[in-house]
CSV table of C-alpha atoms and ligand atoms in Angstrom, one decimal:
chain,number,residue,atom,x,y,z
A,1,MET,CA,3.2,6.9,32.8
A,2,SER,CA,0.0,5.3,31.4
A,3,ALA,CA,0.2,2.9,28.5
A,4,PRO,CA,-0.2,4.4,25.0
A,5,LYS,CA,-3.7,4.3,23.6
A,6,LEU,CA,-4.1,2.7,20.2
A,7,LEU,CA,-7.1,2.5,17.9
A,8,ILE,CA,-7.2,-0.9,16.0
A,9,LEU,CA,-9.1,-0.9,12.8
A,10,ALA,CA,-9.9,-4.4,11.5
A,11,THR,CA,-10.5,-5.1,7.8
A,12,GLY,CA,-10.1,-8.9,7.6
A,13,GLY,CA,-7.5,-10.8,5.7
A,14,THR,CA,-5.5,-13.9,6.7
A,15,ILE,CA,-4.7,-12.4,10.1
A,16,ALA,CA,-8.4,-12.9,10.8
A,17,GLY,CA,-8.7,-16.1,8.7
A,18,MET,CA,-9.6,-19.6,9.7
A,19,ALA,CA,-8.9,-23.0,8.1
A,20,GLY,CA,-10.8,-25.2,10.5
A,21,SER,CA,-7.6,-27.3,11.0
A,22,ALA,CA,-4.1,-26.5,12.1
A,23,THR,CA,-2.6,-28.0,8.9
A,24,ARG,CA,-5.0,-27.4,6.0
A,25,HIS,CA,-3.8,-25.2,3.2
A,26,GLU,CA,-7.2,-23.8,2.2
A,27,TYR,CA,-8.8,-21.3,4.5
A,28,LEU,CA,-11.2,-18.3,4.6
A,29,PRO,CA,-9.9,-14.8,5.3
A,30,GLY,CA,-11.9,-12.4,7.5
A,31,GLN,CA,-13.5,-14.9,9.8
A,32,ILE,CA,-12.5,-13.6,13.3
A,33,GLY,CA,-14.0,-10.3,14.6
A,34,ILE,CA,-11.9,-7.6,16.2
A,35,ALA,CA,-13.2,-8.4,19.7
A,36,GLU,CA,-12.1,-12.0,19.4
A,37,PHE,CA,-8.7,-11.0,17.9
A,38,LEU,CA,-8.1,-8.5,20.7
A,39,GLY,CA,-9.1,-11.2,23.2
A,40,GLN,CA,-6.3,-13.3,21.9
A,41,ALA,CA,-3.9,-10.4,21.8
A,42,GLU,CA,-4.7,-9.8,25.5
A,43,THR,CA,-2.8,-13.0,26.4
A,44,LEU,CA,0.4,-11.3,25.2
A,45,ALA,CA,0.1,-8.6,27.9
A,46,LEU,CA,1.2,-5.8,25.5
A,47,ASN,CA,1.9,-2.4,27.1
A,48,ALA,CA,-0.9,-0.6,25.3
A,49,GLN,CA,-4.6,0.3,25.8
A,50,MET,CA,-6.4,-0.9,22.7
A,51,THR,CA,-9.8,0.0,21.3
A,52,GLY,CA,-11.0,-2.1,18.4
A,53,LYS,CA,-13.3,-1.2,15.5
A,54,GLN,CA,-14.5,-3.5,12.8
A,55,ILE,CA,-14.4,-1.6,9.5
A,56,ALA,CA,-14.8,-4.6,7.2
A,57,ASN,CA,-14.1,-8.4,7.3
A,58,ILE,CA,-13.0,-9.2,3.8
A,59,GLY,CA,-10.2,-10.7,1.8
A,60,SER,CA,-8.2,-7.7,0.6
A,61,GLU,CA,-8.7,-8.5,-3.0
A,62,ASP,CA,-12.1,-6.9,-2.4
A,63,MET,CA,-10.5,-3.7,-0.9
A,64,GLY,CA,-11.5,-0.5,-2.6
A,65,PRO,CA,-12.6,3.1,-2.4
A,66,VAL,CA,-15.5,2.7,-0.1
A,67,ILE,CA,-13.5,0.9,2.7
A,68,TRP,CA,-10.5,3.2,2.0
A,69,ALA,CA,-12.8,6.2,2.7
A,70,LYS,CA,-14.0,4.7,6.0
A,71,LEU,CA,-10.4,3.9,7.1
A,72,HIS,CA,-9.4,7.4,6.1
A,73,ARG,CA,-12.2,9.0,8.1
A,74,GLU,CA,-11.2,7.0,11.2
A,75,CYS,CA,-7.5,7.8,10.9
A,76,MET,CA,-8.2,11.5,10.4
A,77,ALA,CA,-10.3,11.6,13.5
A,78,ALA,CA,-7.6,9.7,15.4
A,79,MET,CA,-5.0,12.3,14.3
A,80,THR,CA,-6.8,15.0,16.4
A,81,ASP,CA,-8.1,12.7,19.2
A,82,PRO,CA,-6.1,13.5,22.4
A,83,ASP,CA,-7.1,9.9,23.6
A,84,CYS,CA,-5.3,8.2,20.7
A,85,ASP,CA,-1.6,7.9,20.3
A,86,GLY,CA,-1.5,5.7,17.2
A,87,VAL,CA,-3.5,3.6,14.7
A,88,ILE,CA,-3.1,0.0,13.7
A,89,ILE,CA,-5.0,-1.4,10.7
A,90,THR,CA,-5.2,-5.2,10.3
A,91,HIS,CA,-5.4,-6.1,6.6
A,92,GLY,CA,-5.1,-8.9,4.1
A,93,THR,CA,-1.7,-9.0,2.6
A,94,ASP,CA,-2.7,-9.1,-1.1
A,95,THR,CA,-3.5,-5.4,-1.4
A,96,ALA,CA,-2.0,-4.1,1.9
A,97,GLU,CA,0.6,-2.1,-0.1
A,98,GLU,CA,-2.1,-0.2,-2.0
A,99,THR,CA,-4.0,0.7,1.2
A,100,ALA,CA,-0.7,1.7,2.8
A,101,PHE,CA,0.3,4.0,0.0
A,102,LEU,CA,-3.2,5.5,-0.5
A,103,LEU,CA,-3.3,6.4,3.2
A,104,ASP,CA,0.3,7.6,3.1
A,105,LEU,CA,-0.7,10.1,0.4
A,106,THR,CA,-3.8,11.3,2.2
A,107,LEU,CA,-3.0,11.5,5.9
A,108,PRO,CA,-0.9,13.9,7.9
A,109,THR,CA,2.2,12.3,9.5
A,110,SER,CA,1.5,13.5,13.1
A,111,LYS,CA,0.8,10.0,14.6
A,112,PRO,CA,1.9,6.5,13.8
A,113,VAL,CA,-0.3,4.6,11.4
A,114,VAL,CA,0.7,1.0,11.0
A,115,ILE,CA,-0.7,-1.7,8.7
A,116,VAL,CA,-0.2,-5.4,9.7
A,117,GLY,CA,-1.3,-8.8,8.3
A,118,ALA,CA,-0.4,-12.4,8.4
A,119,MET,CA,0.4,-15.1,6.0
A,120,ARG,CA,-1.1,-18.0,8.0
A,121,PRO,CA,-4.7,-18.1,9.3
A,122,ALA,CA,-5.4,-17.8,13.0
A,123,ASP,CA,-5.9,-21.5,13.6
A,124,ALA,CA,-2.8,-22.6,11.7
A,125,VAL,CA,0.3,-24.1,13.2
A,126,GLY,CA,2.9,-21.3,13.3
A,127,TYR,CA,0.2,-18.5,13.0
A,128,ASP,CA,2.3,-15.3,12.4
A,129,GLY,CA,-0.6,-12.9,13.1
A,130,LEU,CA,-0.1,-12.4,16.8
A,131,ARG,CA,3.7,-11.9,16.5
A,132,ASN,CA,3.2,-9.4,13.6
A,133,PHE,CA,0.5,-7.7,15.7
A,134,ALA,CA,2.7,-7.5,18.8
A,135,ASN,CA,5.4,-5.9,16.6
A,136,ALA,CA,2.9,-3.5,15.1
A,137,VAL,CA,1.9,-2.4,18.7
A,138,ARG,CA,5.6,-1.9,19.5
A,139,VAL,CA,5.9,0.4,16.4
A,140,ALA,CA,2.6,2.3,16.9
A,141,CYS,CA,3.5,3.0,20.6
A,142,ASP,CA,6.8,4.6,19.6
A,143,PRO,CA,6.5,8.4,19.1
A,144,ALA,CA,9.4,8.1,16.6
A,145,ALA,CA,7.2,6.1,14.3
A,146,ALA,CA,5.4,9.4,13.5
A,147,GLY,CA,6.9,11.5,10.6
A,148,ARG,CA,7.6,8.4,8.5
A,149,GLY,CA,4.2,8.2,6.8
A,150,VAL,CA,2.2,5.0,6.9
A,151,LEU,CA,4.2,1.9,7.9
A,152,LEU,CA,3.7,-1.8,7.2
A,153,VAL,CA,4.9,-4.3,9.7
A,154,MET,CA,5.5,-8.0,8.7
A,155,SER,CA,8.0,-10.6,9.7
A,156,ASP,CA,10.0,-8.5,12.1
A,157,ARG,CA,10.5,-5.6,9.6
A,158,VAL,CA,9.1,-2.2,9.3
A,159,HIS,CA,8.5,-1.0,5.8
A,160,ALA,CA,7.6,2.4,4.4
A,161,ALA,CA,4.4,2.6,2.4
A,162,ARG,CA,6.1,4.0,-0.7
A,163,ASP,CA,8.6,1.1,-0.9
A,164,VAL,CA,6.8,-2.0,0.2
A,165,ARG,CA,5.3,-4.7,-1.9
A,166,LYS,CA,4.1,-8.3,-1.4
A,167,ALA,CA,6.7,-10.3,-3.3
A,168,ARG,CA,5.9,-13.9,-2.4
A,169,THR,CA,2.7,-15.9,-2.3
A,170,ARG,CA,3.9,-18.3,0.4
A,171,GLY,CA,5.9,-18.1,3.6
A,172,THR,CA,5.9,-15.5,6.3
A,173,GLU,CA,8.7,-13.4,4.7
A,174,ALA,CA,6.3,-12.3,2.0
A,175,PHE,CA,7.1,-8.6,1.8
A,176,GLN,CA,10.1,-6.6,0.5
A,177,GLY,CA,10.8,-3.0,-0.1
A,178,PHE,CA,12.4,-1.2,-3.0
A,179,PRO,CA,14.4,1.0,-3.2
A,180,ARG,CA,14.6,0.9,0.6
A,181,ASP,CA,14.2,-2.7,1.7
A,182,SER,CA,13.0,-1.7,5.2
A,183,VAL,CA,13.2,1.3,7.5
A,184,GLY,CA,13.4,-0.6,10.8
A,185,LEU,CA,13.7,-3.9,12.6
A,186,VAL,CA,11.2,-4.9,15.3
A,187,THR,CA,10.4,-7.6,17.8
A,188,PRO,CA,7.8,-7.4,20.5
A,189,SER,CA,10.4,-6.0,22.9
A,190,ALA,CA,12.8,-4.0,20.6
A,191,LEU,CA,12.6,-1.5,17.8
A,192,GLU,CA,15.5,-0.2,15.8
A,193,TRP,CA,15.0,2.5,13.2
A,194,PHE,CA,17.4,2.9,10.3
A,195,GLY,CA,17.6,6.7,10.5
A,196,ALA,CA,15.4,9.6,11.6
A,197,PRO,CA,11.9,10.4,10.5
A,198,TRP,CA,12.0,12.1,7.1
A,199,ARG,CA,8.4,13.5,6.9
A,200,SER,CA,8.0,15.1,10.4
A,201,ASP,CA,4.8,17.2,10.8
A,202,GLU,CA,3.7,16.9,7.2
A,203,ALA,CA,0.1,17.7,6.3
A,204,ALA,CA,-1.9,15.4,4.1
A,205,ARG,CA,-0.7,15.7,0.5
A,206,TYR,CA,-4.0,14.9,-1.2
A,207,ALA,CA,-7.7,14.9,-0.2
A,208,LEU,CA,-9.4,11.5,-0.5
A,209,THR,CA,-12.7,11.2,-2.4
A,210,GLU,CA,-15.0,8.2,-2.3
A,211,THR,CA,-15.0,7.9,-6.1
A,212,LEU,CA,-11.7,7.7,-7.7
A,213,PRO,CA,-10.8,8.5,-11.3
A,214,ASP,CA,-10.8,5.6,-13.8
A,215,VAL,CA,-7.1,4.7,-14.3
A,216,PRO,CA,-6.5,1.3,-15.9
A,217,ILE,CA,-3.2,-0.6,-15.9
A,218,LEU,CA,-2.0,-1.8,-19.3
A,219,PHE,CA,0.1,-5.0,-18.8
A,220,ILE,CA,2.7,-5.2,-21.6
A,221,HIS,CA,3.9,-8.6,-22.9
A,222,ALA,CA,5.7,-9.9,-26.0
A,223,GLY,CA,3.5,-10.2,-29.1
A,224,MET,CA,1.1,-7.4,-27.9
A,225,THR,CA,-0.9,-5.7,-30.6
A,226,PRO,CA,-2.0,-2.0,-30.4
A,227,ASP,CA,-5.7,-2.8,-30.1
A,228,TYR,CA,-5.2,-3.7,-26.4
A,229,VAL,CA,-5.1,0.0,-25.6
A,230,ALA,CA,-8.6,0.6,-26.9
A,231,ARG,CA,-9.9,-2.5,-25.0
A,232,LEU,CA,-8.9,-0.8,-21.8
A,233,LEU,CA,-10.4,2.6,-22.5
A,234,ALA,CA,-13.8,3.6,-21.1
A,235,PRO,CA,-15.6,6.9,-21.6
A,236,LYS,CA,-14.4,8.1,-18.1
A,237,THR,CA,-10.8,6.9,-18.4
A,238,ALA,CA,-8.7,9.7,-16.9
A,239,GLY,CA,-5.2,8.3,-17.1
A,240,MET,CA,-3.4,5.1,-17.8
A,241,VAL,CA,-0.4,3.3,-16.2
A,242,VAL,CA,1.8,1.1,-18.4
A,243,CYS,CA,3.1,-2.0,-16.6
A,244,GLY,CA,6.0,-2.1,-19.1
A,245,VAL,CA,8.7,-4.6,-19.9
A,246,GLY,CA,12.2,-3.7,-18.6
A,247,GLU,CA,12.4,0.0,-17.8
A,248,GLY,CA,8.8,0.7,-18.7
A,249,ASN,CA,9.1,-0.3,-22.4
A,250,MET,CA,6.3,-1.3,-24.8
A,251,PRO,CA,6.1,-2.4,-28.5
A,252,ASN,CA,6.3,0.5,-31.0
A,253,PRO,CA,2.7,0.2,-32.3
A,254,VAL,CA,1.4,0.2,-28.6
A,255,ARG,CA,3.5,3.3,-27.9
A,256,ALA,CA,2.0,5.0,-31.0
A,257,GLU,CA,-1.5,4.5,-29.6
A,258,LEU,CA,-0.4,5.8,-26.2
A,259,VAL,CA,1.2,8.9,-27.6
A,260,LYS,CA,-2.2,9.7,-29.2
A,261,LEU,CA,-3.9,9.3,-25.8
A,262,ALA,CA,-1.3,11.5,-24.1
A,263,ALA,CA,-1.8,14.2,-26.8
A,264,SER,CA,-5.6,14.0,-26.1
A,265,GLY,CA,-4.9,15.0,-22.4
A,266,ILE,CA,-4.9,11.5,-20.8
A,267,PRO,CA,-1.7,11.2,-18.6
A,268,ILE,CA,0.3,8.1,-19.4
A,269,VAL,CA,2.7,6.8,-16.7
A,270,ARG,CA,5.4,4.3,-17.6
A,271,ALA,CA,6.1,1.8,-14.8
A,272,SER,CA,7.8,-1.6,-14.9
A,273,ARG,CA,6.6,-5.2,-14.4
A,274,LEU,CA,9.9,-6.1,-12.8
A,275,ASP,CA,10.4,-6.6,-9.1
A,276,GLU,CA,13.0,-3.9,-8.8
A,277,GLY,CA,11.5,-1.8,-11.5
A,278,LEU,CA,13.1,1.7,-11.4
A,279,VAL,CA,11.8,3.6,-14.4
A,280,ASP,CA,13.6,6.9,-15.1
A,281,ARG,CA,12.7,9.5,-17.7
A,282,GLU,CA,14.1,8.9,-21.1
A,283,PRO,CA,14.6,11.7,-23.7
A,284,GLU,CA,11.6,10.4,-25.8
A,285,ASP,CA,9.2,11.0,-22.8
A,286,ASP,CA,9.2,14.7,-23.6
A,287,ALA,CA,8.1,14.3,-27.2
A,288,ASN,CA,5.7,11.4,-26.2
A,289,GLY,CA,4.1,13.3,-23.3
A,290,PHE,CA,4.8,10.4,-21.0
A,291,ILE,CA,5.6,10.3,-17.2
A,292,ALA,CA,8.1,8.0,-15.6
A,293,ALA,CA,6.9,6.1,-12.5
A,294,ARG,CA,10.4,6.0,-10.9
A,295,ALA,CA,10.4,3.3,-8.2
A,296,LEU,CA,6.6,3.0,-7.9
A,297,THR,CA,5.1,-0.3,-8.8
A,298,PRO,CA,2.2,-0.2,-11.3
A,299,PRO,CA,-0.6,-0.5,-8.7
A,300,LYS,CA,1.0,2.3,-6.6
A,301,ALA,CA,1.6,4.4,-9.7
A,302,ARG,CA,-2.1,4.0,-10.4
A,303,VAL,CA,-3.0,5.2,-6.8
A,304,LEU,CA,-0.8,8.3,-7.1
A,305,LEU,CA,-2.2,9.1,-10.6
A,306,GLN,CA,-5.7,8.8,-9.2
A,307,MET,CA,-4.9,11.2,-6.4
A,308,LEU,CA,-3.3,13.7,-8.8
A,309,VAL,CA,-6.1,13.6,-11.4
A,310,ALA,CA,-8.8,13.8,-8.6
A,311,SER,CA,-7.1,17.0,-7.3
A,312,GLY,CA,-7.0,18.5,-10.8
A,313,VAL,CA,-3.4,17.9,-11.6
A,314,THR,CA,-3.2,16.6,-15.2
A,315,ASP,CA,-0.2,18.2,-16.9
A,316,PRO,CA,2.7,15.8,-17.4
A,317,ALA,CA,5.4,18.1,-15.8
A,318,SER,CA,3.5,18.5,-12.5
A,319,ILE,CA,2.6,14.8,-12.5
A,320,GLN,CA,6.3,13.9,-13.1
A,321,SER,CA,7.4,16.0,-10.1
A,322,ALA,CA,4.9,14.2,-7.8
A,323,PHE,CA,6.4,10.9,-9.0
A,324,ASP,CA,9.9,12.2,-8.4
A,325,GLY,CA,9.1,13.2,-4.8
A,326,ARG,CA,9.2,11.0,-1.7
B,426,DGL,N1,-6.9,-13.0,0.0
B,426,DGL,C1,-6.0,-12.6,0.9
B,426,DGL,C2,-6.2,-11.2,1.5
B,426,DGL,O1,-7.0,-10.9,2.3
B,426,DGL,C3,-5.6,-13.5,2.0
B,426,DGL,C4,-4.2,-13.3,2.0
B,426,DGL,C5,-3.6,-12.7,3.2
B,426,DGL,O2,-4.2,-11.9,4.0
B,426,DGL,O3,-2.5,-13.0,3.4
B,426,DGL,O4,-5.4,-10.3,1.1
């Protein structure tokens, strides 16, 4: 049997970064091109035929709708290309979870799509990029990786897009998932899934547009005054995510401003600024017209709200069912 065919889409990040020294802390992300990276990966003799495409070469703090649209187009084409068995996206770790979730919402689940990064630049001692990449290849070559949505592979773990977040600024074990910590364990030679695919043969849930609705995030803190809400509003603001304290809470005067916004037709989603921030509906949400983000982090709640508003879904009950889904 011939080796699986993978499309590798490169966007930059630390996995393609260089420090100019094996021990220096400072470095530049997005320095190595995909051809050079795949040249290094060739030394691993992985059992896959790989074609690389450079989509961008940036630090992922600069990731956004234009590059998302390019990635989405490439992935959609790969889904129907008989010469492609799976896609790997190399990505900076800072916003990998947002790209993963956005693609998770906008791609069919018919072939594996795996995002991978590194915490140490390519010339650092203990570079984790090649091991993470070898693991990503192992995952993308497994037909059982399909039907699980977009996956993120870091430090020998496979995470689902909806659950994963970057939790640490240092060290190779930088990602964690909530409520599911991870959905599989992987090494370059072994892959163990925790359970069967849960989204087999699902069509894309949302269409992706290059311009996304304006949905700011309101970060709540002690001593916050209600004028912060107006500071975030722009003429085109189409929704707002509250990065609340505790279980999506906010000071009463801030809540009063948000209730007015919700009444004017701007959906307000309550999320939490905590690491394990499950936010369930509370009885007041009905009267306030608010939506509970459930286990989604504020940046992911923002992405989902953008997809919903862009597809014309703006009533709180329908938005709530999308947040309640998997
Ligand atoms: N600024 C970062 C980025 O591209 C580099 C961090 C990383 O990739 O780990 O997300």
